[in-house]
mmCIF file of C-alpha atoms in Angstrom:
data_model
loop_
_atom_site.group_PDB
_atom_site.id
_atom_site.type_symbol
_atom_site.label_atom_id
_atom_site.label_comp_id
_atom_site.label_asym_id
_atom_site.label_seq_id
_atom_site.Cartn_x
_atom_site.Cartn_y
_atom_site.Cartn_z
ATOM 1 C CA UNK V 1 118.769 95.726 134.889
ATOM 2 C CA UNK V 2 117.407 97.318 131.521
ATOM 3 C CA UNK V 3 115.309 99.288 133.403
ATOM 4 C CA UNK V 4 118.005 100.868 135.723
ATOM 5 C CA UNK V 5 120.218 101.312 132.696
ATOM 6 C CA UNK V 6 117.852 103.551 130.882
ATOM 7 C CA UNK V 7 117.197 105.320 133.639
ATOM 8 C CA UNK V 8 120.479 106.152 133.580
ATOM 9 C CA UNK V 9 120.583 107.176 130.009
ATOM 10 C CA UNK V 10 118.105 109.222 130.472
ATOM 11 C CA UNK V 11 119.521 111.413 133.418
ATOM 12 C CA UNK V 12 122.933 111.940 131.795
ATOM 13 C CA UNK V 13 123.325 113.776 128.503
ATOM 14 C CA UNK V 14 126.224 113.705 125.811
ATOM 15 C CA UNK V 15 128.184 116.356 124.678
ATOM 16 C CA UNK V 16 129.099 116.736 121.083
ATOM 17 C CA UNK V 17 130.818 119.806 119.839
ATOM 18 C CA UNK V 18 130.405 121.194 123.212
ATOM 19 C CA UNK V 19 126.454 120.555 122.420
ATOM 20 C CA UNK V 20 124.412 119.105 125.216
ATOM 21 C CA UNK V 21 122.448 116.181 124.099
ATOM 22 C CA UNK V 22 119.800 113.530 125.564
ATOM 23 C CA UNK V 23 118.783 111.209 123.871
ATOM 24 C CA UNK V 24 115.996 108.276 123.919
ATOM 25 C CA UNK V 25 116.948 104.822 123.710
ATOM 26 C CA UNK V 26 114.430 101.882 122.912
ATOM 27 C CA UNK V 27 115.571 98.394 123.856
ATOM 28 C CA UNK V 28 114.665 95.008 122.428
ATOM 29 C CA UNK V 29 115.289 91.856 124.831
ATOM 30 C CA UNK V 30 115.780 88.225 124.088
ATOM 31 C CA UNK V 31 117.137 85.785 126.647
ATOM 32 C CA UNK V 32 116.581 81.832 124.846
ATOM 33 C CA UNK V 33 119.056 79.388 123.956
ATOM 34 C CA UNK V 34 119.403 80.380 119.735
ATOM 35 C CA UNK V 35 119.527 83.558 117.309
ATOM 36 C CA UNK V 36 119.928 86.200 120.224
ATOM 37 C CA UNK V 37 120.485 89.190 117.956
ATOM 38 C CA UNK V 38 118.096 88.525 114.937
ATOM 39 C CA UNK V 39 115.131 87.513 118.054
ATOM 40 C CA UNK V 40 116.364 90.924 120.166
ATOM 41 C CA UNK V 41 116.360 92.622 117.002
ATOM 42 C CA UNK V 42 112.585 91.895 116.382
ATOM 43 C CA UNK V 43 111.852 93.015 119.914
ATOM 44 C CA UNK V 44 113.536 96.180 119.225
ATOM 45 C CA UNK V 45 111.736 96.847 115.921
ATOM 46 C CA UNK V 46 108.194 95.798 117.688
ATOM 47 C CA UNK V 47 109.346 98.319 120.542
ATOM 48 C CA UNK V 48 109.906 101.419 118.527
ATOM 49 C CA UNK V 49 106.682 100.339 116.425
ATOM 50 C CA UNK V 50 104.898 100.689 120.031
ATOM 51 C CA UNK V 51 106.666 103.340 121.259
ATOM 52 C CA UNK V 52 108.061 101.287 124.490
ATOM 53 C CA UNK V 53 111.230 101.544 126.280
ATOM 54 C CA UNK V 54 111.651 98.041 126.343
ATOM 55 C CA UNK V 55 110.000 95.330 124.227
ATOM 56 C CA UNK V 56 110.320 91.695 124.998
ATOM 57 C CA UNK V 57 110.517 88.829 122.505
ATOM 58 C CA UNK V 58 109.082 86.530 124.610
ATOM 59 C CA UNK V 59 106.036 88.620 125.189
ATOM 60 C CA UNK V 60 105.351 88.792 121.398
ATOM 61 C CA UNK V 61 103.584 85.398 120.744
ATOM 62 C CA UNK V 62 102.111 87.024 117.911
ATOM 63 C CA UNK V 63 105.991 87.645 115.963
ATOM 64 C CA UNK V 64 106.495 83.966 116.697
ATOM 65 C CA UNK V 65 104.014 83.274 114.409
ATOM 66 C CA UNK V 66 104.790 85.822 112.128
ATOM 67 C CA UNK V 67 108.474 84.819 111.944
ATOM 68 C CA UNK V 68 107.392 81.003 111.142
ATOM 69 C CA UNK V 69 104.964 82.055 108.359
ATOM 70 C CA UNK V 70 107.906 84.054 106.798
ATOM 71 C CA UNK V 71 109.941 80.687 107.183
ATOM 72 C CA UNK V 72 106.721 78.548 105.434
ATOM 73 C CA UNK V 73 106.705 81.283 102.680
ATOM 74 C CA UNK V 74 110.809 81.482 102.013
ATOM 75 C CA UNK V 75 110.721 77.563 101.315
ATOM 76 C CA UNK V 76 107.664 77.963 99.343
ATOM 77 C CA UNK V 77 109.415 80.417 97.524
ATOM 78 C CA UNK V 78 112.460 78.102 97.469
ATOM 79 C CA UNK V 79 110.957 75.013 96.058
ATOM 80 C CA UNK V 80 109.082 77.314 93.671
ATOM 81 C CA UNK V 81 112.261 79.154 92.228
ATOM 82 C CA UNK V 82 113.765 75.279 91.904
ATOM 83 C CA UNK V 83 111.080 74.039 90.019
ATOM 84 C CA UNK V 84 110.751 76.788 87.732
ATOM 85 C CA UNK V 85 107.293 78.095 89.331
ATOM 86 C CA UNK V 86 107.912 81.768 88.878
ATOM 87 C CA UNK V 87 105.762 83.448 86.174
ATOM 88 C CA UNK V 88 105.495 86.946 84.754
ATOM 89 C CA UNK V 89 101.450 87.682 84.564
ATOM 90 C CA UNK V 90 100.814 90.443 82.222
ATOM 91 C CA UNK V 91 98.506 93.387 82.692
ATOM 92 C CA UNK V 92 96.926 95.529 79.430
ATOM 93 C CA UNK V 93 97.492 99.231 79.797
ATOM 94 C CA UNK V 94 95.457 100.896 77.303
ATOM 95 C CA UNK V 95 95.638 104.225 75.526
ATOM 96 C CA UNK V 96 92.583 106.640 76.598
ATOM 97 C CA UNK V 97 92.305 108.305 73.149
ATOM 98 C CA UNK V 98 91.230 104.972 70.940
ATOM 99 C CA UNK V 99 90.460 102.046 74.026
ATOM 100 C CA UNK V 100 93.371 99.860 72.359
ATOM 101 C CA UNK V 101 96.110 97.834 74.050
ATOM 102 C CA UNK V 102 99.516 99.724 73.979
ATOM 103 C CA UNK V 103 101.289 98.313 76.735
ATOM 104 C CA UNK V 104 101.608 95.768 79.249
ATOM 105 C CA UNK V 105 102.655 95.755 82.901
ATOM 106 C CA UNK V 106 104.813 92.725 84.046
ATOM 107 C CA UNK V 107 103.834 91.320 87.268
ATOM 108 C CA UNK V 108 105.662 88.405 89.191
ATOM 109 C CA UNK V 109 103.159 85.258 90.271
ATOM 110 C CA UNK V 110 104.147 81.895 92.378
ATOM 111 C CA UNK V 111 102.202 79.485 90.550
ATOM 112 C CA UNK V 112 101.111 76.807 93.253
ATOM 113 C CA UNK V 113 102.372 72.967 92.735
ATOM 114 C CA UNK V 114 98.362 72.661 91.005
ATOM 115 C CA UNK V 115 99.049 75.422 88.403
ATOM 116 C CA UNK V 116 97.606 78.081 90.584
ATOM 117 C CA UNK V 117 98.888 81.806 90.478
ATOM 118 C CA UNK V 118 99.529 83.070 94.346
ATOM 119 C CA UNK V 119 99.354 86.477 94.826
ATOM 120 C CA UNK V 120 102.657 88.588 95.877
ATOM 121 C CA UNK V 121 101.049 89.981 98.453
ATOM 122 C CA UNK V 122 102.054 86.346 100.410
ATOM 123 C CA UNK V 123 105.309 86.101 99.396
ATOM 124 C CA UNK V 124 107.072 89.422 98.066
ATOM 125 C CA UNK V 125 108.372 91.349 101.389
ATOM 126 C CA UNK V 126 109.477 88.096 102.412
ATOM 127 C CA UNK V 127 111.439 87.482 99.646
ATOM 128 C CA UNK V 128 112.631 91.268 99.674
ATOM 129 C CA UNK V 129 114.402 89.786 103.409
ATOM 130 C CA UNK V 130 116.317 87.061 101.408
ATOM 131 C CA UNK V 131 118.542 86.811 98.270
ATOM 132 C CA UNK V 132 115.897 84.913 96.360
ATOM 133 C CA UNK V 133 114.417 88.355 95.763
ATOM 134 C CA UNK V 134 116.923 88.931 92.869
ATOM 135 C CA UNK V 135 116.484 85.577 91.392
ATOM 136 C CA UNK V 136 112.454 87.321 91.175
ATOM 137 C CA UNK V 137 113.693 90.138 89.552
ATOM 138 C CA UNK V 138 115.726 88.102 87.329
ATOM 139 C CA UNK V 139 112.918 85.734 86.305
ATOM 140 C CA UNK V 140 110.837 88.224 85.265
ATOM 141 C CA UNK V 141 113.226 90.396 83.687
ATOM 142 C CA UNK V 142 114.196 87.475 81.213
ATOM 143 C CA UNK V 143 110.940 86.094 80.408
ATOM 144 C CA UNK V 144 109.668 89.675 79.546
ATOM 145 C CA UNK V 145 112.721 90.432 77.608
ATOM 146 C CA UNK V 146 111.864 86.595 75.639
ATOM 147 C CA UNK V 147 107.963 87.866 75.509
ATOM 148 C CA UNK V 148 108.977 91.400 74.297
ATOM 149 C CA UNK V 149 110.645 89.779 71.008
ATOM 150 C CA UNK V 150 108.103 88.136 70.024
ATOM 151 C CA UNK V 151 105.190 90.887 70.938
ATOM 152 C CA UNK V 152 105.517 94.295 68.920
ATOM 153 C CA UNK V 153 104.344 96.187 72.152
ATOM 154 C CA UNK V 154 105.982 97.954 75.348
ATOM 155 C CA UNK V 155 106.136 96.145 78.695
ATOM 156 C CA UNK V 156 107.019 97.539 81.620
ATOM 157 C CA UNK V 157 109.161 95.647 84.994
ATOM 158 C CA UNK V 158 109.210 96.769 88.022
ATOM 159 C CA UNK V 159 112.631 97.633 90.063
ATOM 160 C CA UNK V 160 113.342 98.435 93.547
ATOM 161 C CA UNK V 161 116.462 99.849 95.433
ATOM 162 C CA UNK V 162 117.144 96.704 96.369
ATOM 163 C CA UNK V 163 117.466 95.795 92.832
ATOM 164 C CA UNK V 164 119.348 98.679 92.057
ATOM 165 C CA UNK V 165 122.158 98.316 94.972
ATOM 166 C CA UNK V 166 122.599 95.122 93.360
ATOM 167 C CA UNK V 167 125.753 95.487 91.115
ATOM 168 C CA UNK V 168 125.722 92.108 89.631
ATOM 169 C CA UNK V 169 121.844 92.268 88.532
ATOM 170 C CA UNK V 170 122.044 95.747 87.644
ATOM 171 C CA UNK V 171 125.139 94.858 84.758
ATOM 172 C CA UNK V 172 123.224 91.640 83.899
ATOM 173 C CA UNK V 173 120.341 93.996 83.263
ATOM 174 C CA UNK V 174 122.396 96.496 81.159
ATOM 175 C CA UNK V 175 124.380 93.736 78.937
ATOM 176 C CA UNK V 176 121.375 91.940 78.041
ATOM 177 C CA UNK V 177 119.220 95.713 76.935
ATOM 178 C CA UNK V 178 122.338 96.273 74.731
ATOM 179 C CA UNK V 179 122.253 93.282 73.308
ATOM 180 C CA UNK V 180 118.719 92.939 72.647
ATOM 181 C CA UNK V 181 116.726 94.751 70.155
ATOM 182 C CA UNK V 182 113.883 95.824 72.208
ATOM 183 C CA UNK V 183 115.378 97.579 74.751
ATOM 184 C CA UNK V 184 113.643 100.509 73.503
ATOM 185 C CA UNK V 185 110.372 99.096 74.363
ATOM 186 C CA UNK V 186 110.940 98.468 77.823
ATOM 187 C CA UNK V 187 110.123 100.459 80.285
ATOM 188 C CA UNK V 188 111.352 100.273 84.245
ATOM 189 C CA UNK V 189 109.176 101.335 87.192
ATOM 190 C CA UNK V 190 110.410 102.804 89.806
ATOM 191 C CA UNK V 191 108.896 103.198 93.327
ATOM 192 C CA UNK V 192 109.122 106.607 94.575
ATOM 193 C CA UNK V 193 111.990 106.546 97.508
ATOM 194 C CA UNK V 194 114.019 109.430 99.074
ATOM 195 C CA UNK V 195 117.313 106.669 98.467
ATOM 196 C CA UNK V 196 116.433 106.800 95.011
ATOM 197 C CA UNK V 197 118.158 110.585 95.178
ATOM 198 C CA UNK V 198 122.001 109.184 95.840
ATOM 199 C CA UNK V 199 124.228 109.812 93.216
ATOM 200 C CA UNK V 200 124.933 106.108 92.154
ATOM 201 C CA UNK V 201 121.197 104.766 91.803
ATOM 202 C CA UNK V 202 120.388 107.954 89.574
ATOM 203 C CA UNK V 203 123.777 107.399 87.840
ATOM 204 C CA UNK V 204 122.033 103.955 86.944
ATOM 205 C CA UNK V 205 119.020 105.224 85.940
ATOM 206 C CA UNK V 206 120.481 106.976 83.828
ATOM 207 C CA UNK V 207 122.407 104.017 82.046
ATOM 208 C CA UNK V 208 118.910 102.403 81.280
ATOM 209 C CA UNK V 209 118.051 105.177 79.496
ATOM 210 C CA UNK V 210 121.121 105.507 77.745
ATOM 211 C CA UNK V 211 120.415 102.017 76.638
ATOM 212 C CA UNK V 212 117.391 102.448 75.181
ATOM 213 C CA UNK V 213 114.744 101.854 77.637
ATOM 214 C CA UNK V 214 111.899 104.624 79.368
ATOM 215 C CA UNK V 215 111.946 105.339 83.281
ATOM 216 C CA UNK V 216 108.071 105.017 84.899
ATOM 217 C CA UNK V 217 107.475 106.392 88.190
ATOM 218 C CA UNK V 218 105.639 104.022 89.800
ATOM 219 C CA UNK V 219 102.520 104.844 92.781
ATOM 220 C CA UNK V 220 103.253 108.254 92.441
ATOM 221 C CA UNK V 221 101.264 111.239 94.416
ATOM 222 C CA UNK V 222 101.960 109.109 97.721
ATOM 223 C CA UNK V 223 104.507 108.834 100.177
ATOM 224 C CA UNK V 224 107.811 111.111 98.765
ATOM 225 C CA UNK V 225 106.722 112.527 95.937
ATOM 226 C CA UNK V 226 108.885 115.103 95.907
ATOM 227 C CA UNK V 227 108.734 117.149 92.521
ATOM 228 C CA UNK V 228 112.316 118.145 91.828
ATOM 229 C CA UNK V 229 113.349 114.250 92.018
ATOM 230 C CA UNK V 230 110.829 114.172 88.784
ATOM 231 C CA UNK V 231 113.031 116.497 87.404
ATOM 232 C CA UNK V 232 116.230 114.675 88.172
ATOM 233 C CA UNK V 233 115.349 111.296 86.761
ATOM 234 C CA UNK V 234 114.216 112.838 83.840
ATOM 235 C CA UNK V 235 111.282 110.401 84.640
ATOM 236 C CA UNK V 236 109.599 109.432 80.847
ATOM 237 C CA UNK V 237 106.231 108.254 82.728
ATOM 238 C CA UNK V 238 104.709 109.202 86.010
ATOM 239 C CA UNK V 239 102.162 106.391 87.088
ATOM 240 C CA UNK V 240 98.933 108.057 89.196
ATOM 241 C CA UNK V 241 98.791 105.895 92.534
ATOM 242 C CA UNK V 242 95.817 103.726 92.511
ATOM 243 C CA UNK V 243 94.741 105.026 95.847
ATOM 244 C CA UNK V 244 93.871 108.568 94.680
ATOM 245 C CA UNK V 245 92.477 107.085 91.397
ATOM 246 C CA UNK V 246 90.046 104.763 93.216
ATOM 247 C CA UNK V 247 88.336 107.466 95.234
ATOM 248 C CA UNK V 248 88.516 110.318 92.317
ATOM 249 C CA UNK V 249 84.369 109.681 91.727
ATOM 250 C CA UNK V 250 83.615 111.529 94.981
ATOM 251 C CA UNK V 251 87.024 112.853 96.420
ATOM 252 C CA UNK V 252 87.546 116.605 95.189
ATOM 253 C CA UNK V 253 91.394 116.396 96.459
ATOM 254 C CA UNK V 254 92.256 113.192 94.644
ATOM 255 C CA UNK V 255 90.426 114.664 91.672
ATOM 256 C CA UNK V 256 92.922 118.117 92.023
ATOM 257 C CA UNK V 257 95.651 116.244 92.852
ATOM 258 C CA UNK V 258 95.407 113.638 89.327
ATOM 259 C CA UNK V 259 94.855 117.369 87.723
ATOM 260 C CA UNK V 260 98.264 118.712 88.977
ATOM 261 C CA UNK V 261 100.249 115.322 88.098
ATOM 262 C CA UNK V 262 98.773 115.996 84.758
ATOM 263 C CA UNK V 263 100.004 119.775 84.188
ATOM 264 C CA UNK V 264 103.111 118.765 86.139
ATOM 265 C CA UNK V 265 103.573 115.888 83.497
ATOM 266 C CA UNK V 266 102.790 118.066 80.342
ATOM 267 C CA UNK V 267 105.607 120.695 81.867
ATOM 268 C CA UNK V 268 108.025 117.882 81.941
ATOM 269 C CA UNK V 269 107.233 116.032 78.706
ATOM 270 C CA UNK V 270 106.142 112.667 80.483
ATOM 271 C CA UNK V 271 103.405 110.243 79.916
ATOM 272 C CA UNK V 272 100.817 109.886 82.605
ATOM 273 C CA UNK V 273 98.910 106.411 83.242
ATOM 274 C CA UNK V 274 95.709 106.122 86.082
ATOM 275 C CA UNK V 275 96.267 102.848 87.867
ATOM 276 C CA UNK V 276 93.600 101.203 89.821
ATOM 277 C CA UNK V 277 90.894 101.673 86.996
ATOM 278 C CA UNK V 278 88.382 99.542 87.873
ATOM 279 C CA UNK V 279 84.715 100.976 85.830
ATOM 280 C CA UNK V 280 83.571 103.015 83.098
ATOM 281 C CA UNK V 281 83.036 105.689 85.192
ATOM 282 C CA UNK V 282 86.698 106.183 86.550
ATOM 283 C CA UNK V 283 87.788 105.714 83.007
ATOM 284 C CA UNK V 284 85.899 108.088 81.244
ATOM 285 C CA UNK V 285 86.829 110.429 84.511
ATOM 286 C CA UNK V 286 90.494 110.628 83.972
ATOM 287 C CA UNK V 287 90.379 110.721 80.055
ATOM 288 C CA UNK V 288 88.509 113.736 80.950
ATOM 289 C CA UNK V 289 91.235 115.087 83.241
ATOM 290 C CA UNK V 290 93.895 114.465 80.351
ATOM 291 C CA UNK V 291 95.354 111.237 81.370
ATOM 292 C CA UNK V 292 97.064 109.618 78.960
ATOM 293 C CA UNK V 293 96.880 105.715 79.442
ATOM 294 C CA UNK V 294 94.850 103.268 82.243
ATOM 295 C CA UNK V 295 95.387 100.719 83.713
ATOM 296 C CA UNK V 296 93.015 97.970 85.967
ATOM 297 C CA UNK V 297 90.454 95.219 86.279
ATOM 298 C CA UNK V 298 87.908 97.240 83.897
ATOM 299 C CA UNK V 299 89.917 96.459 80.992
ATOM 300 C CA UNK V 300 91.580 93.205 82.565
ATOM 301 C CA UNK V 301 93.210 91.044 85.333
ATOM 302 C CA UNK V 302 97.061 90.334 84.582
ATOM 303 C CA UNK V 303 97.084 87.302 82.212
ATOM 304 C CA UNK V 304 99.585 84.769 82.182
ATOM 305 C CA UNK V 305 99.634 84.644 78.321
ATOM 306 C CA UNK V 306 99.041 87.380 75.868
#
């Protein structure tokens, strides 16, 4: 039947505004007894990722067990959240002129039922899929904020679109900078996005900064980058993504490109940390191309206490 009906599709056009259009359908199937539209949903997703007309669920024994891990992790996650098992880690960024400690990156850990840190990397994008991710954001937001009143230094937290979509987190965010007195210290990173370009998400970028705190974009050089959204965020750091940092030893382009971040940052009055700096001789490399602060396992691994 699927198979007849995109045929069909595909032999007949639309007209809008007297335009002739065909288009290209791709079709997820699902035909078991329970959640028919999220299980056809994941064949659809799997059958544009393959570039298939049609994409079975049944045929994707390896999404089964995909879909149950993400189950394993979200009650992980759960139980974690319940039990108070969410810690900020804390990463040293240093200033390249003197060596010393300026700054610290906050970094959200699972800490196993033994004491354990787990990395995000098991447990983040599935939370991202749920609404435990803001109570992630949250957690680390407050126990910064706590950490940042009794440390004289700058700490940064990360924030997503998600994050900023959220109305209620966003004005829980807002109402506790004003009333703290370090919201001048803290600094938000932001993941380059195109979404990040609406009016409303820069309209709430620009209430951070209204309440004190310094806007960080984060992994940038990668994926958007797109030079006149520096320009519109009135961004106060750019962060150099730890991919072309890593290779900059023997990679001519990544070297140019950390060179034109630079001059770009100078032109626009930011701040410019190297992330992924991992030896002596990627440090001493970007002091040399006039970064201003690094970051990575050559000065440390994010602590849990500072």
């Amino acid at each position: 039947f699927l198979n007849d009906l995109l045929e069909y599709l595909r032999k007949n056009s639309f007209i809008i505004d007297e335009n002739e259009i065909y288009l290209h359908f791709s079709t997820g199937a699902y035909s078991g007894e329970k959640n028919h539209l999220v299980n056809a949903d994941i064949a659809l997703q799997q059958a544009r990722v393959m570039n298939k007309d049609i994409c079975s669920y049944d045929d994707l024994p390896d999404i089964k067990a995909v879909q149950q891990n993400n189950l394993n992790w979200i009650k992980k996650l759960h139980h974690a959240i319940e039990e108070d098992r969410i810690k900020a880690f804390y990463q040293p960024i240093v200033n390249n002129k003197d060596g010393k400690i300026e700054k610290y990156e906050a970094l959200v850990r699972m800490m196993d039922e033994g004491g354990k840190p787990i990395s995000p990397f098991f447990f983040l994008d599935v939370a991202k899929k749920t609404k435990l991710y803001e109570k992630l954001t949250r957690t680390v937001f407050d126990q910064t904020m706590k950490l940042a009143a009794e440390v004289e230094k700058s700490f940064s937290i990360n924030l997503t679109v998600t994050d900023f979509k959220n109305i209620k987190l966003m004005d829980y965010i807002y109402e506790t900078l004003i009333a703290s007195k370090v919201a001048k210290r803290i600094v938000f990173e932001i993941v380059e996005s195109e979404e990040l370009e609406s009016k409303d998400l820069l309209d709430a970028i620009t209430r951070l900064k209204e309440c004190g705190s310094k806007i960080s974009i984060d992994d940038f050089g990668t994926g958007y980058s797109n030079f006149n959204y520096l320009v519109k965020m009135n961004a106060d750091i750019i962060k150099i993504d730890g991919s072309i940092i890593k290779y900059i030893l023997e990679d001519k382009n990544s070297e140019l490109m950390v060179k034109t971040i630079v001059s770009l940052a100078n032109q626009l009055g930011a701040k410019t940390i190297a992330e992924f700096v991992e030896s002596e001789a990627i440090f001493q490399k970007v002091k040399e191309l006039g970064v201003d602060y690094s970051q990575g396992y050559f000065f440390s691994m994010p602590l849990e206490s500072i």
